[in-house]
Coordinates of N, CA and C in Angstrom, one line a residue:
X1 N 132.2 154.0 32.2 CA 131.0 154.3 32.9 C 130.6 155.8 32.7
X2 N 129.5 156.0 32.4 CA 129.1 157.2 32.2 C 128.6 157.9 33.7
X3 N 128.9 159.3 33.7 CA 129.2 160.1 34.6 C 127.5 160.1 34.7
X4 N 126.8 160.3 36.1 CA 125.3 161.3 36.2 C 125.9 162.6 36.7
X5 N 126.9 163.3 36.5 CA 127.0 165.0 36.7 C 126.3 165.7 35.8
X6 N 125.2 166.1 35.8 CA 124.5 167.3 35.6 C 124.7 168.7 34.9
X7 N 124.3 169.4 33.8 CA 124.5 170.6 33.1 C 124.2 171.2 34.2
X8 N 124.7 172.8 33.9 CA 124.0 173.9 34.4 C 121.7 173.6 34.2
X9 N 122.2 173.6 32.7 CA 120.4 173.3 32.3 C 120.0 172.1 33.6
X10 N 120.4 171.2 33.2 CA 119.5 169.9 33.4 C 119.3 170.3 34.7
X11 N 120.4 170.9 35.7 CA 120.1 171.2 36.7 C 118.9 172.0 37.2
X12 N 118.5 173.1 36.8 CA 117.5 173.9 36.6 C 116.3 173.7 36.3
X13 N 116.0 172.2 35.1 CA 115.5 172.0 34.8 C 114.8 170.7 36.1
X14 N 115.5 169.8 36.8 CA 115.0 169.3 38.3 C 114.5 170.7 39.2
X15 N 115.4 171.6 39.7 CA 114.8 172.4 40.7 C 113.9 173.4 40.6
X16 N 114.0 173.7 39.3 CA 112.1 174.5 39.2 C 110.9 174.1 39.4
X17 N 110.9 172.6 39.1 CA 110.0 171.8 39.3 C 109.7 171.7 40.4
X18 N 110.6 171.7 41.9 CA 110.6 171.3 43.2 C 110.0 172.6 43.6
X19 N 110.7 174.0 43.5 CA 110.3 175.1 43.9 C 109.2 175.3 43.3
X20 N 108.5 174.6 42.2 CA 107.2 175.1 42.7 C 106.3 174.9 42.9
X21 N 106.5 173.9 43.8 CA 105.6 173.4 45.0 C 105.3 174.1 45.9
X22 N 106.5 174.9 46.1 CA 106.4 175.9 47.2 C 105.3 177.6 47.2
X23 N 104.8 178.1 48.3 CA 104.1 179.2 47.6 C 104.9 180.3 47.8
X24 N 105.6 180.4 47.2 CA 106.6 181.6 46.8 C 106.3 181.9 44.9
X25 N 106.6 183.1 45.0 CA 106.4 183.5 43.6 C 106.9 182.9 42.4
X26 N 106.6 182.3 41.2 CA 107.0 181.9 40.0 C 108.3 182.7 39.6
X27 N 108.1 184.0 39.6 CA 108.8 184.8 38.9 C 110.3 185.2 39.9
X28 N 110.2 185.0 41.0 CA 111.1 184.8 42.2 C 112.0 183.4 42.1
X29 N 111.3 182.7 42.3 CA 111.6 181.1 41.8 C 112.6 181.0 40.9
X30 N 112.2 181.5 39.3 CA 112.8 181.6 38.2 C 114.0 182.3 38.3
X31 N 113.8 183.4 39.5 CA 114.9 184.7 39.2 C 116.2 183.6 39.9
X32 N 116.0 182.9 41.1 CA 116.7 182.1 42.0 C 117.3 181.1 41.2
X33 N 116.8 180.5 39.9 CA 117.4 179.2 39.2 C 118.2 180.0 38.2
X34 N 118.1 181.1 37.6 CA 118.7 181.8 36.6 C 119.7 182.2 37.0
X35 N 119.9 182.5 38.7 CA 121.4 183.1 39.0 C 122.6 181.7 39.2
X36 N 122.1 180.6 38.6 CA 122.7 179.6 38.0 C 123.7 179.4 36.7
X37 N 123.2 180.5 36.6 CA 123.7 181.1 34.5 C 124.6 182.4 34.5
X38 N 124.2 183.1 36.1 CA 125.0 184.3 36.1 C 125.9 184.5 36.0
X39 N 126.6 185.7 35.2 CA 128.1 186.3 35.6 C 128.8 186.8 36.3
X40 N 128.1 188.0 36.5 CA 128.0 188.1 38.2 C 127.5 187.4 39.6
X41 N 128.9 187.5 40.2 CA 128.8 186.4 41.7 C 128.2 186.9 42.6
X42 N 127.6 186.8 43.2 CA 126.7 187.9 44.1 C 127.3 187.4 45.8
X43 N 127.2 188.2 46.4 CA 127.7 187.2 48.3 C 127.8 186.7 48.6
X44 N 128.1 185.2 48.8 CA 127.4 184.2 49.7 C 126.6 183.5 49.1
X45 N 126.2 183.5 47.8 CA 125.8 182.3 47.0 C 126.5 181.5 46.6
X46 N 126.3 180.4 46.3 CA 126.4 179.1 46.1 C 126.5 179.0 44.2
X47 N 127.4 178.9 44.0 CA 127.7 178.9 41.9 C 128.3 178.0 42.0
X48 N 127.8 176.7 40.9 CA 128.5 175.5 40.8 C 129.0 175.7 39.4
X49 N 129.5 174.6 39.4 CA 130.4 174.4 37.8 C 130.5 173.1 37.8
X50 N 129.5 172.5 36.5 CA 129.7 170.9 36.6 C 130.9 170.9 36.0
X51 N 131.8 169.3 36.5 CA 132.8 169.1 35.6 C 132.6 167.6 35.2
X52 N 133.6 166.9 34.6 CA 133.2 165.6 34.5 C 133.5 164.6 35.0
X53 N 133.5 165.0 36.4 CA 133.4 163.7 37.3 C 132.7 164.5 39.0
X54 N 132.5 165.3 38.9 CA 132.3 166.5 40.0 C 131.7 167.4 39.9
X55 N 131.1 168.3 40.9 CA 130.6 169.7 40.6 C 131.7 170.8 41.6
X56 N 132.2 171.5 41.4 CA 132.7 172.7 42.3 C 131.5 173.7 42.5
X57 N 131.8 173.6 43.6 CA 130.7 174.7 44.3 C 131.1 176.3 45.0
X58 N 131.1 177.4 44.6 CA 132.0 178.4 44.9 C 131.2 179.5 45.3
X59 N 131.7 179.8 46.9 CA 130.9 181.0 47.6 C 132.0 181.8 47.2
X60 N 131.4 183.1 47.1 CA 132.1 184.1 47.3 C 131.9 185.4 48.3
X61 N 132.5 186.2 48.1 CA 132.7 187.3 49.3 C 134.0 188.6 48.6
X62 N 133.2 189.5 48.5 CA 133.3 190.8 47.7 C 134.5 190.4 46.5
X63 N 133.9 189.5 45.6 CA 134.7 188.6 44.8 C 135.5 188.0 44.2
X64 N 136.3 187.4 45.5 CA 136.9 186.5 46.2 C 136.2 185.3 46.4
X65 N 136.5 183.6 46.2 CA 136.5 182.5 46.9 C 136.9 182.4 47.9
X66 N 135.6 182.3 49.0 CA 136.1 182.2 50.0 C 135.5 180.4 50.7
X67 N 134.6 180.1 49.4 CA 134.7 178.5 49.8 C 134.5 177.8 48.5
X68 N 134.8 176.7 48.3 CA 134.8 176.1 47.1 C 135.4 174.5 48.1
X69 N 134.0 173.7 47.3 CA 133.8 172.3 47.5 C 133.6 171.7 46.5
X70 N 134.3 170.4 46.4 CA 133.6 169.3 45.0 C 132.4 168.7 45.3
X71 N 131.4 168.2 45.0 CA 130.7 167.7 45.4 C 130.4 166.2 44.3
X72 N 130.4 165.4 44.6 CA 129.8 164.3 43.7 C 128.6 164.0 43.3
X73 N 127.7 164.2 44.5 CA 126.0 164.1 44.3 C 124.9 165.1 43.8
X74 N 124.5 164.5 42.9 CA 123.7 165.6 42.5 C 123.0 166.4 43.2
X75 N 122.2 165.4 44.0 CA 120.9 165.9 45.2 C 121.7 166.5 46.4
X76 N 122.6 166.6 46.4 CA 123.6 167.5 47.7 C 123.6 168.8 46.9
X77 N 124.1 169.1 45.8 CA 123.9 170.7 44.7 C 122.6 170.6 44.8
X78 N 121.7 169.7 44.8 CA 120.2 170.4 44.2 C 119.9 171.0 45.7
X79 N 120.8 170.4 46.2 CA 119.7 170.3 47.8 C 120.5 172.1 48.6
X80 N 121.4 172.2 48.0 CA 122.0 173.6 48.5 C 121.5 174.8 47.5
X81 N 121.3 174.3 46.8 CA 120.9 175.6 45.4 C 119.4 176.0 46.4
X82 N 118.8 174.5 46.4 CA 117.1 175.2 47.0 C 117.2 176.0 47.9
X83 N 118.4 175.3 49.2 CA 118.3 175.6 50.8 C 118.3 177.7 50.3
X84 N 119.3 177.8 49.2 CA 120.1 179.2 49.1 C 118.3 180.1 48.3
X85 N 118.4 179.6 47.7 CA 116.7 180.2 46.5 C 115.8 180.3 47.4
X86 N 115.7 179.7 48.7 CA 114.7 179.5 49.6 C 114.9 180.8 50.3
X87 N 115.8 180.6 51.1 CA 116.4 181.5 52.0 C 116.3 183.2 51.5
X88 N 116.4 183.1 50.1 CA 116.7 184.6 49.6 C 114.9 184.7 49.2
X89 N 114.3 184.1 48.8 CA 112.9 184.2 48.1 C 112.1 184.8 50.2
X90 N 112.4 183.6 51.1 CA 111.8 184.3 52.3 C 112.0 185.3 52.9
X91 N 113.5 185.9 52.6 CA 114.3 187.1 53.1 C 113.4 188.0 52.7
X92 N 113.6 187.8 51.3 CA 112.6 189.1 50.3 C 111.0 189.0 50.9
X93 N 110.3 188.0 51.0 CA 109.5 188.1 51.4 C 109.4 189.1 52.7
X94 N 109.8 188.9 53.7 CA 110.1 189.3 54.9 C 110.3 191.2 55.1
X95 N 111.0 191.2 54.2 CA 111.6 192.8 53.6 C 110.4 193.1 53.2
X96 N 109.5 192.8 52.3 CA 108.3 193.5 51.9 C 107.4 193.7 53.1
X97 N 107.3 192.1 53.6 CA 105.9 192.7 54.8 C 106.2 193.7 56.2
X98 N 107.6 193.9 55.9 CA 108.4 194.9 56.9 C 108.4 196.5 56.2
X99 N 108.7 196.5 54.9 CA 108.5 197.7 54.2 C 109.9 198.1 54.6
X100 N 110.7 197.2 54.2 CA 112.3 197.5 54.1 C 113.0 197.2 52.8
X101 N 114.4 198.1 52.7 CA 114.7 198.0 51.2 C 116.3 197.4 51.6
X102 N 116.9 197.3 52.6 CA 118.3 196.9 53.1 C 118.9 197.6 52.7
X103 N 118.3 199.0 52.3 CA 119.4 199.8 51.4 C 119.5 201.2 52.4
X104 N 118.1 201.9 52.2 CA 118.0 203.0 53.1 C 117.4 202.8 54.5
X105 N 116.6 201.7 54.5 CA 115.6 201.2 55.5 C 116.5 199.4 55.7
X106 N 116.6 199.3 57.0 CA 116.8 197.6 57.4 C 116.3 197.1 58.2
X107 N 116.3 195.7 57.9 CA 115.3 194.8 58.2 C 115.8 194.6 60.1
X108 N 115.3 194.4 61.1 CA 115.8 194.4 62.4 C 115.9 192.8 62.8
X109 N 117.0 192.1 62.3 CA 116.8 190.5 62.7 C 116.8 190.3 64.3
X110 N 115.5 190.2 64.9 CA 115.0 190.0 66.2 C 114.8 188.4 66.2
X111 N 114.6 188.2 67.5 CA 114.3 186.6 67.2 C 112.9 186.4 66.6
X112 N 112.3 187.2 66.8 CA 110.8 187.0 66.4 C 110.9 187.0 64.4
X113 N 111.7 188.0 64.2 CA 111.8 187.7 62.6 C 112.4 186.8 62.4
X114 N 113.8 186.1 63.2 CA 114.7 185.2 62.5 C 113.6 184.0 62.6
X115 N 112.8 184.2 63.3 CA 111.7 182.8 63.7 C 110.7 182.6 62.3
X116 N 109.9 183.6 62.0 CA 109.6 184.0 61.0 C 110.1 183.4 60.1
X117 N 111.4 184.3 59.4 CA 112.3 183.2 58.4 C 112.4 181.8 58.7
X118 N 112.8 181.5 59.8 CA 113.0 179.4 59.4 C 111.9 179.2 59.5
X119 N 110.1 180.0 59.9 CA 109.1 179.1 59.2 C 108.7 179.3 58.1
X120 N 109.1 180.3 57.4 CA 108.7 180.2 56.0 C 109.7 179.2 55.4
X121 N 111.2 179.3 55.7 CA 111.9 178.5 55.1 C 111.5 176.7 54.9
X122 N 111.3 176.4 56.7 CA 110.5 175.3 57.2 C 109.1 174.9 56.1
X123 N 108.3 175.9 56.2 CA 106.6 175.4 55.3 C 107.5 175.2 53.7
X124 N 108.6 175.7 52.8 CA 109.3 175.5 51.5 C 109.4 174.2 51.9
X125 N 110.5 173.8 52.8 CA 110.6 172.3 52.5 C 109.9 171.1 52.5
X126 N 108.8 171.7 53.6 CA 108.0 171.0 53.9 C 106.7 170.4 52.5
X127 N 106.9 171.6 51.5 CA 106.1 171.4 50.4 C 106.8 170.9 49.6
X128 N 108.3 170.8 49.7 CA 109.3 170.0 48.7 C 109.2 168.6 49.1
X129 N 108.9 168.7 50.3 CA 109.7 166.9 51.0 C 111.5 166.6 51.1
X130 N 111.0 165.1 51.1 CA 112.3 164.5 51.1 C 113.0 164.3 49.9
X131 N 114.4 164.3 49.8 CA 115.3 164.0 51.3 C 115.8 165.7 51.5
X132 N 115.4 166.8 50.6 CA 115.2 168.1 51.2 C 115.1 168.5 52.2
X133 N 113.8 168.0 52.9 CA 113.2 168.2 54.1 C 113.8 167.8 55.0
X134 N 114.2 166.7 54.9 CA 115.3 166.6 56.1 C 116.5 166.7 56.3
X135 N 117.1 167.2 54.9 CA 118.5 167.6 55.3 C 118.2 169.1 55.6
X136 N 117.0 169.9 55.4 CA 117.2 171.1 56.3 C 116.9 170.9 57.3
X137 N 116.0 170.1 57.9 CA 116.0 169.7 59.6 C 117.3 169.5 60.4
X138 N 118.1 169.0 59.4 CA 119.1 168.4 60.1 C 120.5 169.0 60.1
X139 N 120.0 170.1 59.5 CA 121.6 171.1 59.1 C 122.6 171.1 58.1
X140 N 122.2 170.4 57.3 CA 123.1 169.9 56.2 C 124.0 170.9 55.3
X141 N 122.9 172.1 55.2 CA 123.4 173.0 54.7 C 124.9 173.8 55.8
X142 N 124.9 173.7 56.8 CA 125.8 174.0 57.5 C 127.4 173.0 57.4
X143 N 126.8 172.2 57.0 CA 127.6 170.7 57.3 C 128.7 171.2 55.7
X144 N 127.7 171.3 54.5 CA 128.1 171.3 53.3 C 129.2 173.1 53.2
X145 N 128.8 173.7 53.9 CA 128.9 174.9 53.9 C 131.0 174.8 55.0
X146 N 130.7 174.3 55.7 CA 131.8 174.1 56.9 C 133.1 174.5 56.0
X147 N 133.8 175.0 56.5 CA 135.5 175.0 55.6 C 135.9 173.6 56.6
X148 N 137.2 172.8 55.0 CA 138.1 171.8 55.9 C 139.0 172.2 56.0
X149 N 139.6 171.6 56.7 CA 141.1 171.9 57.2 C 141.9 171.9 55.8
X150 N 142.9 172.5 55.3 CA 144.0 172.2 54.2 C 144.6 171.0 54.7
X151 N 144.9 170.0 53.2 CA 146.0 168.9 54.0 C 147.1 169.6 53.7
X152 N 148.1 168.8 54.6 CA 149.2 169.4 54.6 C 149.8 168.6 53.7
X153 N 151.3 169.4 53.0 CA 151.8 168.4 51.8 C 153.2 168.3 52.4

């Protein structure tokens, strides 16, 4: 039986297509599928590694693994790569119409911004659809995100 696990490409090659539905920038878009290819691990992103029967998925934190999942489904990776591309493309958005750089100047996460963010995040999915759209309704990304327990041996 032949595997459907997914290249790095092929991958990129489905979610560009999805993101640009959305009205966020082309060139933003691109930059978000490209850190697919990266060498550098950047915070709290999400870097898979197909293998041949699985994808590992690996967050890190000042670079360190601090989570790492296999996943089997493709559209679970496609569906977290967007959730993460989304989230950083609205951030940035948000930082500009604030005239913040997170560097010298920061952004003040009030509820009225974090509100902000999940509607822009919310209008992305909403121009992606399903089954996107509803696994961000529904939290999915938190679900996929969760650490398990270690089994014990």
């Amino acid at each position: 039986m032949m595997s459907d696990i997914q290249t790095k490409p092929e991958l990129a090659k489905i979610i560009l297509p999805l993101l640009e539905r959305t009205s966020f920038s082309r060139k933003q878009m691109e930059n978000g599928v490209n850190r697919l290819f990266d060498t550098f691990k950047w915070e709290g992103v999400p870097y898979v590694e197909p293998q041949s029967d699985a994808y590992v998925v690996r967050i890190y934190e000042r670079g360190v693994v601090m989570l790492e999942k296999r996943l089997k489904q493709t559209d679970e990776v496609i569906y977290w790569l967007l959730e993460d591309i989304i989230f950083t493309a609205a951030h940035v958005e948000l930082m500009e119409r604030y005239g913040v750089d997170n560097k010298q100047t920061h952004l003040n996460y009030t509820s009225e911004v974090m509100q902000e963010l999940n509607q822009s995040m919310k209008k992305a999915f909403d121009q992606i659809g399903d089954p996107y759209l509803h696994w961000h309704l529904t939290g999915k990304r938190q679900q996929l995100e969760r650490l398990e327990p270690r089994e014990e041996r």
